């Protein structure tokens, strides 16, 4: 059964200041900056504002059906996710079922936790690092946002393609690959 994904993104952050504030509020780093890869699959049944994501999270692999009904609100995204044990075998299975791999993407993620709240510092090719705060409810996310001193009214929602459109005037849904170049291996961050 799909569950609501309650997450808010904050752009234009100072990465070092966020890390310091996370330590102050008692969050613990779950893992350091790690390269994630994701394969996006579609077919006639899975397209548009929903997609199937197969993701290698640097030690954990997940398969997720994501659906965005309203990218302007924290209530607009649902997902169904399972953990799997083989990216390659699952890719073969999805292709055998008639799904097409339409995108291959990379990003870096550094993750922190405090209670039921997850704080991710995400870096994508050609974008500055941003903060994503996820929790079990809108109220929990609002509290976590306030604890870090951010204004909830400045939060962004929905998928990464919307951030690329607004911040880089780029349609990544039309790009089959989204990868870090050699010059970006360090990944841009705002300090």
PDB file of C-alpha atoms in Angstrom:
ATOM      1  CA  UNK A   1       0.000   0.000   0.000  1.00  0.00           C
ATOM      2  CA  UNK A   2       1.425   3.429  -0.885  1.00  0.00           C
ATOM      3  CA  UNK A   3       2.535   5.572   2.011  1.00  0.00           C
ATOM      4  CA  UNK A   4       2.888   9.329   2.076  1.00  0.00           C
ATOM      5  CA  UNK A   5       6.408  10.618   1.893  1.00  0.00           C
ATOM      6  CA  UNK A   6       6.733  13.649   4.163  1.00  0.00           C
ATOM      7  CA  UNK A   7       9.869  15.484   3.130  1.00  0.00           C
ATOM      8  CA  UNK A   8      10.877  19.092   2.657  1.00  0.00           C
ATOM      9  CA  UNK A   9      13.908  20.355   0.742  1.00  0.00           C
ATOM     10  CA  UNK A  10      15.882  23.506   1.519  1.00  0.00           C
ATOM     11  CA  UNK A  11      18.149  25.065  -1.082  1.00  0.00           C
ATOM     12  CA  UNK A  12      20.857  27.695  -0.598  1.00  0.00           C
ATOM     13  CA  UNK A  13      22.247  26.144   2.553  1.00  0.00           C
ATOM     14  CA  UNK A  14      25.590  26.438   4.267  1.00  0.00           C
ATOM     15  CA  UNK A  15      26.666  22.787   4.508  1.00  0.00           C
ATOM     16  CA  UNK A  16      29.108  23.246   7.381  1.00  0.00           C
ATOM     17  CA  UNK A  17      26.540  25.257   9.361  1.00  0.00           C
ATOM     18  CA  UNK A  18      23.912  22.531   8.796  1.00  0.00           C
ATOM     19  CA  UNK A  19      26.295  19.848  10.071  1.00  0.00           C
ATOM     20  CA  UNK A  20      27.076  21.960  13.133  1.00  0.00           C
ATOM     21  CA  UNK A  21      23.367  22.552  13.849  1.00  0.00           C
ATOM     22  CA  UNK A  22      22.608  18.845  13.402  1.00  0.00           C
ATOM     23  CA  UNK A  23      25.231  18.021  16.031  1.00  0.00           C
ATOM     24  CA  UNK A  24      23.800  20.689  18.357  1.00  0.00           C
ATOM     25  CA  UNK A  25      20.258  19.242  18.178  1.00  0.00           C
ATOM     26  CA  UNK A  26      21.646  15.739  18.826  1.00  0.00           C
ATOM     27  CA  UNK A  27      21.437  14.155  15.362  1.00  0.00           C
ATOM     28  CA  UNK A  28      23.847  11.323  14.587  1.00  0.00           C
ATOM     29  CA  UNK A  29      25.491  10.811  11.224  1.00  0.00           C
ATOM     30  CA  UNK A  30      24.214   7.543   9.705  1.00  0.00           C
ATOM     31  CA  UNK A  31      26.702   7.538   6.840  1.00  0.00           C
ATOM     32  CA  UNK A  32      29.211   9.904   5.278  1.00  0.00           C
ATOM     33  CA  UNK A  33      28.914  11.314   1.770  1.00  0.00           C
ATOM     34  CA  UNK A  34      28.162   8.262  -0.394  1.00  0.00           C
ATOM     35  CA  UNK A  35      27.607   7.904  -4.127  1.00  0.00           C
ATOM     36  CA  UNK A  36      24.091   6.715  -4.995  1.00  0.00           C
ATOM     37  CA  UNK A  37      23.136   5.431  -8.442  1.00  0.00           C
ATOM     38  CA  UNK A  38      19.604   5.101  -9.673  1.00  0.00           C
ATOM     39  CA  UNK A  39      17.981   3.522 -12.685  1.00  0.00           C
ATOM     40  CA  UNK A  40      14.562   4.874 -13.656  1.00  0.00           C
ATOM     41  CA  UNK A  41      12.158   2.536 -15.457  1.00  0.00           C
ATOM     42  CA  UNK A  42       8.907   3.222 -17.291  1.00  0.00           C
ATOM     43  CA  UNK A  43       6.401   1.468 -19.501  1.00  0.00           C
ATOM     44  CA  UNK A  44       2.866   2.284 -20.621  1.00  0.00           C
ATOM     45  CA  UNK A  45       1.559   1.669 -17.077  1.00  0.00           C
ATOM     46  CA  UNK A  46       4.379   3.481 -15.229  1.00  0.00           C
ATOM     47  CA  UNK A  47       4.990   6.932 -16.694  1.00  0.00           C
ATOM     48  CA  UNK A  48       4.250  10.618 -16.268  1.00  0.00           C
ATOM     49  CA  UNK A  49       4.072  11.623 -12.625  1.00  0.00           C
ATOM     50  CA  UNK A  50       5.036   8.175 -11.422  1.00  0.00           C
ATOM     51  CA  UNK A  51       8.167   6.151 -11.968  1.00  0.00           C
ATOM     52  CA  UNK A  52       9.914   3.019 -10.822  1.00  0.00           C
ATOM     53  CA  UNK A  53      13.308   3.692  -9.241  1.00  0.00           C
ATOM     54  CA  UNK A  54      15.972   1.045  -8.701  1.00  0.00           C
ATOM     55  CA  UNK A  55      18.639   2.563  -6.429  1.00  0.00           C
ATOM     56  CA  UNK A  56      22.020   1.466  -5.148  1.00  0.00           C
ATOM     57  CA  UNK A  57      22.510   3.344  -1.891  1.00  0.00           C
ATOM     58  CA  UNK A  58      26.092   2.288  -1.287  1.00  0.00           C
ATOM     59  CA  UNK A  59      25.376  -0.957   0.554  1.00  0.00           C
ATOM     60  CA  UNK A  60      21.588  -1.102   0.395  1.00  0.00           C
ATOM     61  CA  UNK A  61      19.488  -1.524  -2.767  1.00  0.00           C
ATOM     62  CA  UNK A  62      15.835  -0.515  -3.069  1.00  0.00           C
ATOM     63  CA  UNK A  63      13.074  -0.682  -5.650  1.00  0.00           C
ATOM     64  CA  UNK A  64      10.501   2.087  -5.286  1.00  0.00           C
ATOM     65  CA  UNK A  65       7.339   3.143  -7.095  1.00  0.00           C
ATOM     66  CA  UNK A  66       7.110   6.915  -6.604  1.00  0.00           C
ATOM     67  CA  UNK A  67       3.970   8.916  -7.419  1.00  0.00           C
ATOM     68  CA  UNK A  68       3.675  12.707  -7.305  1.00  0.00           C
ATOM     69  CA  UNK A  69       0.142  14.078  -7.296  1.00  0.00           C
ATOM     70  CA  UNK A  70       1.001  17.620  -6.128  1.00  0.00           C
ATOM     71  CA  UNK A  71       4.578  18.913  -6.062  1.00  0.00           C
ATOM     72  CA  UNK A  72       3.574  22.107  -4.236  1.00  0.00           C
ATOM     73  CA  UNK A  73       2.741  20.458  -0.921  1.00  0.00           C
ATOM     74  CA  UNK A  74       4.331  18.042   1.532  1.00  0.00           C
ATOM     75  CA  UNK A  75       1.300  15.744   1.065  1.00  0.00           C
ATOM     76  CA  UNK A  76       1.820  15.315  -2.685  1.00  0.00           C
ATOM     77  CA  UNK A  77       4.155  12.309  -2.917  1.00  0.00           C
ATOM     78  CA  UNK A  78       3.518   8.646  -2.156  1.00  0.00           C
ATOM     79  CA  UNK A  79       5.778   5.653  -2.512  1.00  0.00           C
ATOM     80  CA  UNK A  80       5.896   1.897  -2.258  1.00  0.00           C
ATOM     81  CA  UNK A  81       9.418   0.659  -1.481  1.00  0.00           C
ATOM     82  CA  UNK A  82      11.050  -2.712  -0.974  1.00  0.00           C
ATOM     83  CA  UNK A  83      14.638  -3.646  -0.252  1.00  0.00           C
ATOM     84  CA  UNK A  84      16.214  -6.047  -2.735  1.00  0.00           C
ATOM     85  CA  UNK A  85      19.526  -7.885  -2.840  1.00  0.00           C
ATOM     86  CA  UNK A  86      20.657  -7.487  -6.464  1.00  0.00           C
ATOM     87  CA  UNK A  87      20.548  -4.413  -8.671  1.00  0.00           C
ATOM     88  CA  UNK A  88      21.625  -6.404 -11.738  1.00  0.00           C
ATOM     89  CA  UNK A  89      19.110  -9.240 -11.303  1.00  0.00           C
ATOM     90  CA  UNK A  90      16.288  -6.791 -10.592  1.00  0.00           C
ATOM     91  CA  UNK A  91      17.236  -4.809 -13.722  1.00  0.00           C
ATOM     92  CA  UNK A  92      16.992  -8.018 -15.760  1.00  0.00           C
ATOM     93  CA  UNK A  93      13.614  -8.826 -14.184  1.00  0.00           C
ATOM     94  CA  UNK A  94      12.165  -5.376 -14.888  1.00  0.00           C
ATOM     95  CA  UNK A  95      13.352  -5.459 -18.500  1.00  0.00           C
ATOM     96  CA  UNK A  96      11.911  -8.980 -18.929  1.00  0.00           C
ATOM     97  CA  UNK A  97       8.571  -7.578 -17.722  1.00  0.00           C
ATOM     98  CA  UNK A  98       8.675  -4.984 -20.497  1.00  0.00           C
ATOM     99  CA  UNK A  99       9.884  -1.956 -18.577  1.00  0.00           C
ATOM    100  CA  UNK A 100      12.361   0.366 -20.269  1.00  0.00           C
ATOM    101  CA  UNK A 101      15.302   1.903 -18.450  1.00  0.00           C
ATOM    102  CA  UNK A 102      14.884   5.573 -19.366  1.00  0.00           C
ATOM    103  CA  UNK A 103      17.444   7.226 -17.081  1.00  0.00           C
ATOM    104  CA  UNK A 104      20.664   6.529 -15.198  1.00  0.00           C
ATOM    105  CA  UNK A 105      21.480   9.084 -12.484  1.00  0.00           C
ATOM    106  CA  UNK A 106      24.041   9.702  -9.774  1.00  0.00           C
ATOM    107  CA  UNK A 107      23.997  11.791  -6.633  1.00  0.00           C
ATOM    108  CA  UNK A 108      25.894  11.978  -3.385  1.00  0.00           C
ATOM    109  CA  UNK A 109      24.091  11.711  -0.065  1.00  0.00           C
ATOM    110  CA  UNK A 110      25.216  12.231   3.510  1.00  0.00           C
ATOM    111  CA  UNK A 111      22.622  11.081   6.034  1.00  0.00           C
ATOM    112  CA  UNK A 112      21.854  12.023   9.638  1.00  0.00           C
ATOM    113  CA  UNK A 113      19.125  10.782  12.016  1.00  0.00           C
ATOM    114  CA  UNK A 114      17.424  12.063  15.124  1.00  0.00           C
ATOM    115  CA  UNK A 115      14.527   9.959  16.364  1.00  0.00           C
ATOM    116  CA  UNK A 116      12.178   9.365  13.413  1.00  0.00           C
ATOM    117  CA  UNK A 117      13.636  12.243  11.390  1.00  0.00           C
ATOM    118  CA  UNK A 118      16.116  11.773   8.539  1.00  0.00           C
ATOM    119  CA  UNK A 119      18.300  14.668   7.398  1.00  0.00           C
ATOM    120  CA  UNK A 120      19.975  14.223   4.012  1.00  0.00           C
ATOM    121  CA  UNK A 121      22.613  16.470   2.489  1.00  0.00           C
ATOM    122  CA  UNK A 122      22.128  15.755  -1.212  1.00  0.00           C
ATOM    123  CA  UNK A 123      24.478  16.779  -4.000  1.00  0.00           C
ATOM    124  CA  UNK A 124      23.472  16.324  -7.623  1.00  0.00           C
ATOM    125  CA  UNK A 125      25.494  17.077 -10.777  1.00  0.00           C
ATOM    126  CA  UNK A 126      25.671  20.830 -11.459  1.00  0.00           C
ATOM    127  CA  UNK A 127      23.634  21.769  -8.349  1.00  0.00           C
ATOM    128  CA  UNK A 128      24.811  23.026  -4.952  1.00  0.00           C
ATOM    129  CA  UNK A 129      24.213  20.685  -2.029  1.00  0.00           C
ATOM    130  CA  UNK A 130      20.762  21.004  -0.460  1.00  0.00           C
ATOM    131  CA  UNK A 131      19.089  19.706   2.698  1.00  0.00           C
ATOM    132  CA  UNK A 132      16.168  17.280   2.695  1.00  0.00           C
ATOM    133  CA  UNK A 133      14.275  16.637   5.935  1.00  0.00           C
ATOM    134  CA  UNK A 134      11.982  13.584   6.068  1.00  0.00           C
ATOM    135  CA  UNK A 135       9.744  12.401   8.872  1.00  0.00           C
ATOM    136  CA  UNK A 136       6.654  10.324   9.687  1.00  0.00           C
ATOM    137  CA  UNK A 137       4.237  13.285   9.462  1.00  0.00           C
ATOM    138  CA  UNK A 138       4.007  16.894   8.382  1.00  0.00           C
ATOM    139  CA  UNK A 139       4.060  18.028  12.024  1.00  0.00           C
ATOM    140  CA  UNK A 140       7.257  16.060  12.681  1.00  0.00           C
ATOM    141  CA  UNK A 141       8.919  17.630   9.640  1.00  0.00           C
ATOM    142  CA  UNK A 142       7.734  21.114  10.667  1.00  0.00           C
ATOM    143  CA  UNK A 143       9.264  20.630  14.125  1.00  0.00           C
ATOM    144  CA  UNK A 144      12.552  19.356  12.669  1.00  0.00           C
ATOM    145  CA  UNK A 145      12.680  22.317  10.282  1.00  0.00           C
ATOM    146  CA  UNK A 146      12.137  24.766  13.154  1.00  0.00           C
ATOM    147  CA  UNK A 147      14.770  22.989  15.287  1.00  0.00           C
ATOM    148  CA  UNK A 148      17.354  23.748  12.592  1.00  0.00           C
ATOM    149  CA  UNK A 149      16.205  27.360  12.302  1.00  0.00           C
ATOM    150  CA  UNK A 150      14.713  27.123   8.801  1.00  0.00           C
ATOM    151  CA  UNK A 151      11.499  28.732   7.604  1.00  0.00           C
ATOM    152  CA  UNK A 152       9.002  26.010   6.629  1.00  0.00           C
ATOM    153  CA  UNK A 153       7.462  28.412   4.088  1.00  0.00           C
ATOM    154  CA  UNK A 154      10.698  28.209   2.076  1.00  0.00           C
ATOM    155  CA  UNK A 155      10.511  24.418   1.724  1.00  0.00           C
ATOM    156  CA  UNK A 156      10.423  22.749  -1.684  1.00  0.00           C
ATOM    157  CA  UNK A 157       8.610  19.511  -2.468  1.00  0.00           C
ATOM    158  CA  UNK A 158       8.373  16.978  -5.255  1.00  0.00           C
ATOM    159  CA  UNK A 159      11.112  15.330  -7.260  1.00  0.00           C
ATOM    160  CA  UNK A 160      14.586  16.494  -8.212  1.00  0.00           C
ATOM    161  CA  UNK A 161      13.565  17.362 -11.770  1.00  0.00           C
ATOM    162  CA  UNK A 162      11.631  20.378 -10.428  1.00  0.00           C
ATOM    163  CA  UNK A 163      14.752  21.712  -8.706  1.00  0.00           C
ATOM    164  CA  UNK A 164      16.742  21.337 -11.920  1.00  0.00           C
ATOM    165  CA  UNK A 165      14.042  23.243 -13.815  1.00  0.00           C
ATOM    166  CA  UNK A 166      13.907  26.130 -11.348  1.00  0.00           C
ATOM    167  CA  UNK A 167      17.592  26.360 -10.412  1.00  0.00           C
ATOM    168  CA  UNK A 168      19.379  25.356 -13.634  1.00  0.00           C
ATOM    169  CA  UNK A 169      16.690  25.778 -16.342  1.00  0.00           C
ATOM    170  CA  UNK A 170      17.324  22.142 -17.240  1.00  0.00           C
ATOM    171  CA  UNK A 171      14.907  19.303 -18.058  1.00  0.00           C
ATOM    172  CA  UNK A 172      16.633  16.226 -16.663  1.00  0.00           C
ATOM    173  CA  UNK A 173      13.655  14.047 -17.621  1.00  0.00           C
ATOM    174  CA  UNK A 174      14.846  14.423 -21.219  1.00  0.00           C
ATOM    175  CA  UNK A 175      18.392  13.329 -20.302  1.00  0.00           C
ATOM    176  CA  UNK A 176      19.141   9.584 -20.325  1.00  0.00           C
ATOM    177  CA  UNK A 177      22.147  10.079 -18.025  1.00  0.00           C
ATOM    178  CA  UNK A 178      22.834  12.503 -15.191  1.00  0.00           C
ATOM    179  CA  UNK A 179      26.376  11.898 -13.984  1.00  0.00           C
ATOM    180  CA  UNK A 180      29.202  13.702 -12.239  1.00  0.00           C
ATOM    181  CA  UNK A 181      31.992  14.753 -14.593  1.00  0.00           C
ATOM    182  CA  UNK A 182      35.652  14.526 -13.629  1.00  0.00           C
ATOM    183  CA  UNK A 183      35.686  18.198 -12.643  1.00  0.00           C
ATOM    184  CA  UNK A 184      32.656  17.658 -10.420  1.00  0.00           C
ATOM    185  CA  UNK A 185      33.938  14.658  -8.494  1.00  0.00           C
ATOM    186  CA  UNK A 186      34.229  16.862  -5.425  1.00  0.00           C
ATOM    187  CA  UNK A 187      30.614  17.997  -5.981  1.00  0.00           C
ATOM    188  CA  UNK A 188      29.753  21.683  -5.480  1.00  0.00           C
ATOM    189  CA  UNK A 189      28.786  22.876  -2.035  1.00  0.00           C
ATOM    190  CA  UNK A 190      27.878  26.276  -0.670  1.00  0.00           C
ATOM    191  CA  UNK A 191      29.785  27.168   2.447  1.00  0.00           C
TER     192      UNK A 191
END
